[in-house]
Short mmCIF file of C-alpha atoms in Angstrom, two decimals:
data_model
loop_
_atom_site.label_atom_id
_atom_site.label_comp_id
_atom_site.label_asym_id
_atom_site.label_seq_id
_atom_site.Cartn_x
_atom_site.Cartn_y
_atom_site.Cartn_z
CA UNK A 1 1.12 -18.22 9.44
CA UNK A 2 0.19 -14.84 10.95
CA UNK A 3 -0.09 -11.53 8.47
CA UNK A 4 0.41 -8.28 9.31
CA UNK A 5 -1.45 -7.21 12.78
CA UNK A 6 -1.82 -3.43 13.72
CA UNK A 7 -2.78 -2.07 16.46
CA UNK A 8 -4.82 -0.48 17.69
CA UNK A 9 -7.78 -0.18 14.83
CA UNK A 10 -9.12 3.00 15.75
CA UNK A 11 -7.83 5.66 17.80
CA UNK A 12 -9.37 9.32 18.54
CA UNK A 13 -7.28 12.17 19.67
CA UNK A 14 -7.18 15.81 20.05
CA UNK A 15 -5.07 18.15 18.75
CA UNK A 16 -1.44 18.57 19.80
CA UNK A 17 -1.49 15.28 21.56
CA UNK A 18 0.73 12.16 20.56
CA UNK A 19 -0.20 9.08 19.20
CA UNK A 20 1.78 6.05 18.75
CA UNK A 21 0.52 2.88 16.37
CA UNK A 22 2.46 -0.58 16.48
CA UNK A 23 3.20 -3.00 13.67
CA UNK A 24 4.03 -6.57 13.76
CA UNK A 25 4.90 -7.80 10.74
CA UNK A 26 4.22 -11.39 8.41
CA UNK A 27 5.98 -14.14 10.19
CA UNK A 28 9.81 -14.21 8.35
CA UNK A 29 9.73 -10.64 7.11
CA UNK A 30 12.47 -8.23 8.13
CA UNK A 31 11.21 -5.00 6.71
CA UNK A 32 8.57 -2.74 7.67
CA UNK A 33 7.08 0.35 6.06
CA UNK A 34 4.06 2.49 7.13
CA UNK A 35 1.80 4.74 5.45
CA UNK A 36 -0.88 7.49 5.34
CA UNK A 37 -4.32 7.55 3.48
CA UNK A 38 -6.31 9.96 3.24
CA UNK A 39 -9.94 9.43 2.54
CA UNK A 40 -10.74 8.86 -0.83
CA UNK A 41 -6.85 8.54 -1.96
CA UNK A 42 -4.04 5.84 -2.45
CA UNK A 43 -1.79 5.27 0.41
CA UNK A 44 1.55 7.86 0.73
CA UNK A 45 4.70 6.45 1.94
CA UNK A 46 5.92 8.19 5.43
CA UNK A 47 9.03 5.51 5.74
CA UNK A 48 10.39 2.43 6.16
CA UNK A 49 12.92 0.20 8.42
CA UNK A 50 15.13 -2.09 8.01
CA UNK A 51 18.11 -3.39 10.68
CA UNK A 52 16.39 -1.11 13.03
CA UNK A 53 16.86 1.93 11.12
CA UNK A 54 14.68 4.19 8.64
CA UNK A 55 15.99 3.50 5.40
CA UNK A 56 14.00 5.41 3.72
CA UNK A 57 11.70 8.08 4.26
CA UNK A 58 8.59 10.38 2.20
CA UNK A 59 7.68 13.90 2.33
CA UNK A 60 6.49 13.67 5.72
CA UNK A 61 7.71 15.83 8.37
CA UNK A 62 9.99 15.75 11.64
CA UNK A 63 6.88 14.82 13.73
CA UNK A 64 6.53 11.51 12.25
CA UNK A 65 9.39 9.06 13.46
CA UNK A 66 9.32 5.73 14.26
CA UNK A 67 11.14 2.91 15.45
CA UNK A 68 12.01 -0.80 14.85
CA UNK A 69 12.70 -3.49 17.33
CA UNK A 70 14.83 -6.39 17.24
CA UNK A 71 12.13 -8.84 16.37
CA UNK A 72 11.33 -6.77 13.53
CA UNK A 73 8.07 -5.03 14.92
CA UNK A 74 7.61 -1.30 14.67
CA UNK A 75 5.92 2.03 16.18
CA UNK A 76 4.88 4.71 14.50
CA UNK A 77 4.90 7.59 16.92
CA UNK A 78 3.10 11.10 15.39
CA UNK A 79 3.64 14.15 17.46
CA UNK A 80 1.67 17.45 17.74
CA UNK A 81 -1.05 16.33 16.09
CA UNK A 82 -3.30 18.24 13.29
CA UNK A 83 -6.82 18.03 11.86
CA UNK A 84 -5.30 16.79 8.75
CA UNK A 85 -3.14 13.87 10.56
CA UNK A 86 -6.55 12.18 10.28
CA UNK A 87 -6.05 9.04 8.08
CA UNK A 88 -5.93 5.67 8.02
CA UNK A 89 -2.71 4.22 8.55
CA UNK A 90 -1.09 1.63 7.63
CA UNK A 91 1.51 -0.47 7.69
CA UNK A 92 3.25 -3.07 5.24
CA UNK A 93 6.16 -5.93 5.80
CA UNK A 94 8.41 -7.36 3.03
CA UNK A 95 11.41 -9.48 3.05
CA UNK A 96 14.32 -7.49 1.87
CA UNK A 97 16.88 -10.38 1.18
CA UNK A 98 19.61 -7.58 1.04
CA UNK A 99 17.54 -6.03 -2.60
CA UNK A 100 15.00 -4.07 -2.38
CA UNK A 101 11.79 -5.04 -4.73
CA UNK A 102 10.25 -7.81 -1.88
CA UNK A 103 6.34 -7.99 -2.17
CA UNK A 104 4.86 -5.85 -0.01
CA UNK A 105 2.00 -7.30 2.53
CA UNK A 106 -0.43 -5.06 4.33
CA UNK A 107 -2.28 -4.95 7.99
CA UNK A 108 -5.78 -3.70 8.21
CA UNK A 109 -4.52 -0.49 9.43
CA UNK A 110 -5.47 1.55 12.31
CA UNK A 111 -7.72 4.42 11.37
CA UNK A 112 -7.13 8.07 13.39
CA UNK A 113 -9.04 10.68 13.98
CA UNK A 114 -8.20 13.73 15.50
CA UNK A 115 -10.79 16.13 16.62
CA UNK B 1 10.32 10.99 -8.33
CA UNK B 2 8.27 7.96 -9.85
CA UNK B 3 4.83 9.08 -11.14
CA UNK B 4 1.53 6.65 -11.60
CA UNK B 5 -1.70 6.87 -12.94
CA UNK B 6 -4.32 4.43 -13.43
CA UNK B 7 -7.43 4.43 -15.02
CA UNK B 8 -10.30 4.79 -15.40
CA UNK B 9 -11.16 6.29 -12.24
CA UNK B 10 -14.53 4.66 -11.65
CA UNK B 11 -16.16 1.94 -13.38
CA UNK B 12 -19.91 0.59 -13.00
CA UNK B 13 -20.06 -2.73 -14.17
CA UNK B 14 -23.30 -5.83 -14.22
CA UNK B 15 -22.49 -8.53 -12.69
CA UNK B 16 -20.82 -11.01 -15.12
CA UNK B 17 -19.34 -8.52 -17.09
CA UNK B 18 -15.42 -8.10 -18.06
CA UNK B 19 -12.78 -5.69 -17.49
CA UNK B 20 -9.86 -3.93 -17.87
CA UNK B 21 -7.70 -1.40 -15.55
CA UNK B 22 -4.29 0.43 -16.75
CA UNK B 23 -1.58 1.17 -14.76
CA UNK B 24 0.76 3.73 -16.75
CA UNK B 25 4.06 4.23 -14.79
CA UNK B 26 6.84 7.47 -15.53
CA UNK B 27 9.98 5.27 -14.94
CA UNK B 28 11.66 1.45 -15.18
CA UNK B 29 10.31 -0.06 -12.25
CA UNK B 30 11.94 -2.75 -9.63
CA UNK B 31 8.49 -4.11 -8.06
CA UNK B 32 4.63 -3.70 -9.09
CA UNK B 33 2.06 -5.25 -7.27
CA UNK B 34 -2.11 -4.91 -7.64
CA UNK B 35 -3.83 -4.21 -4.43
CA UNK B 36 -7.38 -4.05 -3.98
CA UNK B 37 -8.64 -2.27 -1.20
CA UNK B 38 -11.93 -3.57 0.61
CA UNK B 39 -14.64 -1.28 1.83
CA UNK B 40 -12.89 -1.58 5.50
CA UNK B 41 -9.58 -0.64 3.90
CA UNK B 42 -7.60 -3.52 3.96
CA UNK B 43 -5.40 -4.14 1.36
CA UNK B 44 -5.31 -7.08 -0.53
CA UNK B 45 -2.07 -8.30 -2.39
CA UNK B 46 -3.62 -9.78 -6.07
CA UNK B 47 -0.44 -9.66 -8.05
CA UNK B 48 2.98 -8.93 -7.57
CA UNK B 49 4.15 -8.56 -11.40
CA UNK B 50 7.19 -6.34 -12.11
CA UNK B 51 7.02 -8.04 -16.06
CA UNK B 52 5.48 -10.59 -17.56
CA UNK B 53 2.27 -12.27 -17.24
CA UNK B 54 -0.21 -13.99 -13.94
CA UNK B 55 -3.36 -15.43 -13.65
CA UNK B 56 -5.29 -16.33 -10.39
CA UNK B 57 -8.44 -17.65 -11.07
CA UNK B 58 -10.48 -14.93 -12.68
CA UNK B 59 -8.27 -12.27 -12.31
CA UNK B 60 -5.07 -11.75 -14.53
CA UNK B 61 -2.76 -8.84 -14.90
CA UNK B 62 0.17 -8.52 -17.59
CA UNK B 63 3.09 -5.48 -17.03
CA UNK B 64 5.10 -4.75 -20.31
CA UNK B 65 8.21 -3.13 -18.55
CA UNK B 66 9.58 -1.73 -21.41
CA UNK B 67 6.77 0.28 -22.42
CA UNK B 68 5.78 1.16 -18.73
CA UNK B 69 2.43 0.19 -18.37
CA UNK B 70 0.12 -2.76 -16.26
CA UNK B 71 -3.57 -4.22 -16.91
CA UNK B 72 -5.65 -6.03 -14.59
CA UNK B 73 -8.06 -8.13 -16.27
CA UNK B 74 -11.18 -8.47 -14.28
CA UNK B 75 -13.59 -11.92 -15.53
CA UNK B 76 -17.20 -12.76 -15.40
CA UNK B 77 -17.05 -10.11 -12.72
CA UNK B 78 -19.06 -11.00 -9.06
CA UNK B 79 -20.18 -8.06 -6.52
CA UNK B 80 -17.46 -9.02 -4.15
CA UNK B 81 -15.36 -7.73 -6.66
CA UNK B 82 -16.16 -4.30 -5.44
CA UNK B 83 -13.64 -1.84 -4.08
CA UNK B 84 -10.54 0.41 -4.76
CA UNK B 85 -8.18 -1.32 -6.72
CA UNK B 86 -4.84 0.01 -7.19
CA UNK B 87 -1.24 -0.28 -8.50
CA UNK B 88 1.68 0.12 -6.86
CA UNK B 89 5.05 0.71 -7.77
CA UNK B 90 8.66 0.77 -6.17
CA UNK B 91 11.37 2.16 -8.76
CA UNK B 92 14.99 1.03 -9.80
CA UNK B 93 16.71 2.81 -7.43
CA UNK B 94 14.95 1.48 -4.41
CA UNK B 95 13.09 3.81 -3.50
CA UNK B 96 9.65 4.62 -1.95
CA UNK B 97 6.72 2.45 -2.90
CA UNK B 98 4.21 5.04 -4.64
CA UNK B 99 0.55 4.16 -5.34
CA UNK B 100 -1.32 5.14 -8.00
CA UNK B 101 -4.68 7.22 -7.24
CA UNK B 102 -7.01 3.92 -8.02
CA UNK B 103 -9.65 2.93 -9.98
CA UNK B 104 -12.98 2.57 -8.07
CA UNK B 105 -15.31 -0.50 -9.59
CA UNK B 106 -18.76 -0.97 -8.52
CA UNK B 107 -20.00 -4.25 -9.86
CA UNK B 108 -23.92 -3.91 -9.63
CA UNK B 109 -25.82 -6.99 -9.27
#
């Protein structure tokens, strides 16, 4: 039974380019959320899909988006990048069972730097 | 929105040695789960405990729901056990996940 994979695991950019991270999530699961963390703090919620649409989404702003395909794998694309966009991302899969409150399993993330 | 703390923030522990870490969260919650977070950042489910009670070997955790508040109960403690740990909570109303800021344990050997 696979987990969550992400990919890649490390990326370095430059400022003001784009960057786009993939997701596939736990074999069965329909729901994918991503998130940002910042050295030395817990994870911060940029959003999540379900059905192929953001359900939900933090305090993150317009140059975050993403996407979900049919077979339940997702992209996180990040525009215009800054200094402080370095983070390690990551990215978790639940089953949603039409409620919300599924346990939440994590990749290994995919850790960006931007220089 | 939903606010979590957890403490203490660091704890330096001998091998062998017990211990406990809070989770104290602002609001009635639909989902908590226990991560810890391995020195190459991968995040470990340990406990997915909204209420109740859960042991796994020599780990246990316990959430009283009604007075808002988790511990994670940490046994005979081995270095492996080293790392961020952290609670996580999603509230009634669906929505975002939001982690606490973690408790860093260093068990020395």
């Amino acid at each position: 039974d696979a987990g969550v994979t992400q990919s890649p695991t490390h990326l370095i950019k430059t400022r003001g380019q784009q960057v786009t991270l993939r997701c596939s999530p736990k074999s069965g699961h329909d729901t994918v959320s991503w998130y940002q963390q910042a050295l030395g703090q817990g994870p911060q919620f940029i959003f999540q899909y379900y059905e192929e649409e953001e359900r939900q989404r933090g305090n993150f702003p317009d140059r975050f988006s993403g996407h979900q395909f049919p077979n339940y794998s997702s992209e996180l694309n990040v525009n215009a990048l800054l200094l402080g966009d370095s983070a390690l991302y990551l990215c978790a899969s639940s089953l949603d069972r039409g409620r919300r409150g599924g346990t939440q399993y994590f990749g290994p993330g995919t850790r960006l730097t931007v220089l | 929105g939903i606010q979590v703390e957890q403490s203490p923030p660091d704890l330096i522990l001998q091998e062998g040695a017990n211990s406990t870490l809070r989770c104290n969260f602002s609001d009635s919650v639909n989902n908590l789960q226990w991560f810890h977070q391995n020195p190459w950042g991968q995040l470990i489910n340990l406990f997915y405990i909204p209420s109740g009670t859960k042991q796994n070997g020599r780990l246990s955790a316990t959430t009283v729901a009604t007075e808002r508040y988790s511990l994670l109960y940490i046994s005979s403690s081995q270095t492996t056990d080293s790392g961020v740990y952290f609670c996580a909570v999603e509230d009634n109303y669906g929505q975002n996940f939001v982690f606490g800021p973690g408790t860093r344990l260093s068990v020395l050997p």
